[in-house]
Short mmCIF file of C-alpha atoms in Angstrom, two decimals:
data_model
loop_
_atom_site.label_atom_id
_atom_site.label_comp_id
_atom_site.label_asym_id
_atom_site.label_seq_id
_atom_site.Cartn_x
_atom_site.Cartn_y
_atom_site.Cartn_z
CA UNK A 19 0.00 0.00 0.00
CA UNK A 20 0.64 3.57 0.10
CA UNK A 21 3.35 5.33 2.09
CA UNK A 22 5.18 8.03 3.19
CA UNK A 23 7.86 8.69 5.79
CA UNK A 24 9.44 11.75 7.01
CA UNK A 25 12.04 12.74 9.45
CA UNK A 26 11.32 12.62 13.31
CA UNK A 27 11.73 15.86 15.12
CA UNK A 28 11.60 18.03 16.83
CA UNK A 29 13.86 20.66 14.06
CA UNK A 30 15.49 23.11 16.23
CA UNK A 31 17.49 26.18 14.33
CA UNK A 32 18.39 29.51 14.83
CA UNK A 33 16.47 32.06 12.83
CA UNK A 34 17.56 33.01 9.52
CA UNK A 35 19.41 29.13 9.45
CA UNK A 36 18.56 26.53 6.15
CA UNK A 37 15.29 24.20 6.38
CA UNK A 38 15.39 21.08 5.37
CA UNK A 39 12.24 18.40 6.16
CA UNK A 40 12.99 14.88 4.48
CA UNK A 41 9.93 13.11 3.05
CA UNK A 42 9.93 9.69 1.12
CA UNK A 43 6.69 8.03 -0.14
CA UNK A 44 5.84 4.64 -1.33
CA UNK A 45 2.71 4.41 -4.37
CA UNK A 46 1.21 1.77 -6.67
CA UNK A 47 0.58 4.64 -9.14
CA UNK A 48 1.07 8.42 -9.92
CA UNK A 49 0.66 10.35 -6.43
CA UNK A 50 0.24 13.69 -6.30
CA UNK A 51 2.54 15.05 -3.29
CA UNK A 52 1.61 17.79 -0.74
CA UNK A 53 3.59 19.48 2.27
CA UNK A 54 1.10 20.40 4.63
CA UNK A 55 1.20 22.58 7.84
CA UNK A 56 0.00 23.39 11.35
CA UNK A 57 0.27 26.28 13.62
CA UNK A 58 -0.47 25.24 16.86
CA UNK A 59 -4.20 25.03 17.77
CA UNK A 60 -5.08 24.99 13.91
CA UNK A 61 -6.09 22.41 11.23
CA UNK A 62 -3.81 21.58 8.42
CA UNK A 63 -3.48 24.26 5.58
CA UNK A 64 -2.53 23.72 2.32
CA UNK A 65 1.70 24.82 2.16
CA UNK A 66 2.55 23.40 -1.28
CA UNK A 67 2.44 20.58 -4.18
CA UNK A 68 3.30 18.81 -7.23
CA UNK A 69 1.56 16.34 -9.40
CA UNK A 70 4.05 15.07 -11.71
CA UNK A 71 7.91 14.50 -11.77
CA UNK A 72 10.22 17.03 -11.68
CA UNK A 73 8.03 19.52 -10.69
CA UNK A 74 8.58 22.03 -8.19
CA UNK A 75 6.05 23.54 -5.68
CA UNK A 76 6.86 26.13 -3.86
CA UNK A 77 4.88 29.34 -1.74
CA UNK A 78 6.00 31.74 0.96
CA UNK A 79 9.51 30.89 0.67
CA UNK A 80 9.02 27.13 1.03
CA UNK A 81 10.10 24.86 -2.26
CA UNK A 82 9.85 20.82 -2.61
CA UNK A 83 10.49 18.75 -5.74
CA UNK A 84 8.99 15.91 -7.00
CA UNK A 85 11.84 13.18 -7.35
CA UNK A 86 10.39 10.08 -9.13
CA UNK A 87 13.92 8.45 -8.66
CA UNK A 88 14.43 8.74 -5.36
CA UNK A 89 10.90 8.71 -4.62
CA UNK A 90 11.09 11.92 -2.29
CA UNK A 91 9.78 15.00 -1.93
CA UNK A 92 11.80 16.95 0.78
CA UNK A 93 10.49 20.63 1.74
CA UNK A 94 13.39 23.35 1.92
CA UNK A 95 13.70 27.08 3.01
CA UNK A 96 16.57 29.05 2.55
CA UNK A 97 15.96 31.55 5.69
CA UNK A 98 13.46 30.29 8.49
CA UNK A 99 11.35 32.92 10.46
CA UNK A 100 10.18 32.28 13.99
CA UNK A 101 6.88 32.45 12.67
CA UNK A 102 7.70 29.02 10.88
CA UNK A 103 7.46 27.34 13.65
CA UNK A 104 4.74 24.69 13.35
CA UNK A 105 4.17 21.41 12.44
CA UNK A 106 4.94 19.69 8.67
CA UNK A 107 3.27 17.02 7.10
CA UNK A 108 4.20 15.37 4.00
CA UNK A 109 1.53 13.36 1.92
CA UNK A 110 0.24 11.93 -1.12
CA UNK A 111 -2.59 11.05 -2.98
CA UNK A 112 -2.49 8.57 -5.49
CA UNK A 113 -4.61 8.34 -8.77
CA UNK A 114 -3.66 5.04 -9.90
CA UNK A 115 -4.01 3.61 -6.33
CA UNK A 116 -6.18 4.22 -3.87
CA UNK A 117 -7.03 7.55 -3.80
CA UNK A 118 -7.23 8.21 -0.36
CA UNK A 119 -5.15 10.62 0.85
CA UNK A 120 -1.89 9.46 3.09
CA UNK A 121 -0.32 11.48 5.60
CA UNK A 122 3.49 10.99 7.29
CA UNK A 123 3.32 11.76 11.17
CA UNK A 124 4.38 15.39 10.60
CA UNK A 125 8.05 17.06 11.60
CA UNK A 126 7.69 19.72 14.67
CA UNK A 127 10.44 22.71 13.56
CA UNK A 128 10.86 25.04 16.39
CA UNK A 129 12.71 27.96 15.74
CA UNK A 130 14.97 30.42 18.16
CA UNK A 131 15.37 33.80 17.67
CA UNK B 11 -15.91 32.08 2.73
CA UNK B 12 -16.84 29.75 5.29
CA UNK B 13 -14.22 26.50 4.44
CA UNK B 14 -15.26 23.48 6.80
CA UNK B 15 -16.39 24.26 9.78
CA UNK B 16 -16.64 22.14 13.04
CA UNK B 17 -18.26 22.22 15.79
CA UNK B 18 -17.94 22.24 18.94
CA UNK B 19 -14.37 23.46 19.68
CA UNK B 20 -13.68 21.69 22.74
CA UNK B 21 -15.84 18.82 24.73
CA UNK B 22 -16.22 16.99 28.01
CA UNK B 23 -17.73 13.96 28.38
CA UNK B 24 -17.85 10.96 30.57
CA UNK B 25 -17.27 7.32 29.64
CA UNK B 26 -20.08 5.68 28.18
CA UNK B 27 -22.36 9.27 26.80
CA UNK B 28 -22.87 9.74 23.46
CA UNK B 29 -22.26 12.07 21.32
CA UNK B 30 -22.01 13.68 17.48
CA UNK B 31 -19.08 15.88 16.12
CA UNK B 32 -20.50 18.37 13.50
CA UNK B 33 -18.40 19.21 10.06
CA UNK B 34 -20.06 21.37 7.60
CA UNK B 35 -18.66 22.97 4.44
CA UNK B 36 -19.61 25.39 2.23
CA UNK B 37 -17.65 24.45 -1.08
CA UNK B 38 -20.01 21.95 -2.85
CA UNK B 39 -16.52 19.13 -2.25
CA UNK B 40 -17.76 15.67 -2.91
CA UNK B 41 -15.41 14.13 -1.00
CA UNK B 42 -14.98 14.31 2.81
CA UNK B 43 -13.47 12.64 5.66
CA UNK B 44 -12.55 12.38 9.72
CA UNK B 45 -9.02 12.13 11.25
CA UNK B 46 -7.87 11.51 15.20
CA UNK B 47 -4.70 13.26 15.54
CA UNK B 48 -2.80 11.78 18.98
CA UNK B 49 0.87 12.35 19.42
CA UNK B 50 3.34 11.03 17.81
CA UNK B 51 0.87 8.82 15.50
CA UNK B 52 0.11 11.70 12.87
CA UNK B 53 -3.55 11.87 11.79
CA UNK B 54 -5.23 8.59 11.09
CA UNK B 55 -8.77 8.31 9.06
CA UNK B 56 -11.30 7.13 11.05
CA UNK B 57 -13.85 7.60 7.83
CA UNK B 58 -14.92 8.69 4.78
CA UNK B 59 -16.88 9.46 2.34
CA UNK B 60 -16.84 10.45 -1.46
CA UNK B 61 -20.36 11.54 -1.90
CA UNK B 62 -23.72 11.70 -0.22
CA UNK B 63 -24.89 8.56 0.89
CA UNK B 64 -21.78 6.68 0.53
CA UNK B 65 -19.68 6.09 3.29
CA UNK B 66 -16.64 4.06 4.08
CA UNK B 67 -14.15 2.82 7.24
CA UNK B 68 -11.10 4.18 7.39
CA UNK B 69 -7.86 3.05 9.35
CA UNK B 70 -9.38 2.80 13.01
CA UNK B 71 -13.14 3.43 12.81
CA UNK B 72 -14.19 1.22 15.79
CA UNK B 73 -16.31 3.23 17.98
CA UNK B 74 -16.96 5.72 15.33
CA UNK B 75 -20.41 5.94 13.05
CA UNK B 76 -20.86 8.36 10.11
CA UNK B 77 -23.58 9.31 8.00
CA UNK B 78 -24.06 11.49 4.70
CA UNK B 79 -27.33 13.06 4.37
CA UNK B 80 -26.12 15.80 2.21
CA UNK B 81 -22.88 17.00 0.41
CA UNK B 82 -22.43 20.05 2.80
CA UNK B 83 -22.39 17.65 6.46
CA UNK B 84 -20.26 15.13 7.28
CA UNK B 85 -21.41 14.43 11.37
CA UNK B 86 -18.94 11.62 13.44
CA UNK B 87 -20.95 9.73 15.87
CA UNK B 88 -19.45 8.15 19.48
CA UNK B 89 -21.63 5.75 20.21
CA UNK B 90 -20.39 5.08 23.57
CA UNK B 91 -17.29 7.39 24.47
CA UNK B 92 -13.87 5.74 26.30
CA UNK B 93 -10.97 7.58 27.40
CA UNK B 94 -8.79 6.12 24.45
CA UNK B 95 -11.43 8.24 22.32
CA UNK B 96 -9.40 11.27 24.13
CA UNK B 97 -7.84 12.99 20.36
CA UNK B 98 -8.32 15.90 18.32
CA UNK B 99 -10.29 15.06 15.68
CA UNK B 100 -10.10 16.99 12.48
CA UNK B 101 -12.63 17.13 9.65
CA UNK B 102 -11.50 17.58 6.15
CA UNK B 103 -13.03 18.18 2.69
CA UNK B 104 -11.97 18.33 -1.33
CA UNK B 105 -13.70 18.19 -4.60
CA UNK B 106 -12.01 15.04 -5.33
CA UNK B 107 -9.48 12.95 -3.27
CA UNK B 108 -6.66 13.34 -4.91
CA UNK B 109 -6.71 17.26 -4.93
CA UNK B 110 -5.85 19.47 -1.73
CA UNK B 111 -7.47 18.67 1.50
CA UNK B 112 -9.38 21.31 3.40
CA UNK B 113 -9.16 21.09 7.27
CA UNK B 114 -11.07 22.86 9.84
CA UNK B 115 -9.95 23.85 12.97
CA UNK B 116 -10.38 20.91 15.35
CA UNK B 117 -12.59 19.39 18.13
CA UNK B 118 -10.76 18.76 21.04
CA UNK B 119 -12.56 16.12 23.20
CA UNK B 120 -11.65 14.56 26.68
CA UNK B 121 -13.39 11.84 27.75
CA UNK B 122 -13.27 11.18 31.96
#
């Protein structure tokens, strides 16, 4: 079945310091892949996505490409703000499987002034 | 704009009560579905459903009844509440399944 697995936290780093958030997935078909997040006391909200290989999503600084070969999707930021801090979830959906969407158990990234 | 709305925010009950956790959305999205989010275990579907009147179990739905009347409500039943039924429980809605989900905002619930 359908997969994905991400990095255990928590991410400490200073502010201003490189993000990275490793996700790998597992499909039967053609996922789409999502990066989701969660400010605390909040539901998930949309962060980015990409539906094919070798795209690229990417919004408010955040970027993640689809890698078919190494079946990953890791999300990066060049400069984190404290008001990244939150919770990241990596998941896909997959259109030649089962359609239902699957979610990793999400990466806490604190970050220090 | 409205999104998915659920209600109520935070609840108290005892072991044993019953009780229903509303979701409503305002986007016309076929599909829809309910997660328990514990920690460290992520969000797990408890069920869901990909159009009104069809309904299906998701990872741990023991415990857990749902019904879909319409495509704007999406209510979770506890039939009989235990304290391992202690979670935030998110609802969640998209046109289809494979496209963006749409959270709300939580229901907290404690059960004594």
């Amino acid at each position: 079945g359908d997969s994905v697995t991400q990095m255990e936290g928590p991410v400490t780093l200073s502010e201003e310091a490189f993000l990275t958030i490793n996700c790998t997935y597992t499909a039967t078909g053609y996922p789409s892949l999502f990066w989701y997040v969660q400010y605390p006391g909040e539901g998930l909200q949309l962060l980015l996505k990409a539906t094919k290989a070798d795209d690229k999503g990417s919004n408010k600084g955040f970027e993640a490409t689809y890698r078919k070969e190494t079946t990953s999707f890791h999300l990066e930021k060049g400069s984190v703000q404290v008001s990244d801090s939150a919770v990241y979830f990596c998941a896909l959906s997959d259109r030649g499987g089962s359609y239902i969407p699957t979610f990793g158990r999400g990466t806490s990234l604190i970050v220090h002034p | 704009n409205a999104g998915v709305t659920q209600t109520p925010k935070f609840q108290v009950l005892k072991t044993g009560q019953s009780m229903t956790l509303q979701c409503a959305q305002d986007m016309n999205h076929e599909y829809m579905s309910w997660y328990r989010q514990d920690p460290g275990m992520g969000l797990r579907l408890i069920h869901y459903s990909v159009g009104a009147g069809i309904t299906d179990q998701g990872e741990v739905p023991n415990g857990y009844n749902v019904s879909r009347s319409t495509t704007e409500d999406f209510p979770l039943r506890l039939l009989s509440a235990a304290p391992s039924q202690t979670s935030v429980y998110f609802c969640a809605s998209s046109q289809l399944s494979d496209q963006p989900q749409h959270f709300g905002d939580g229901t907290r619930l404690s059960i004594l």
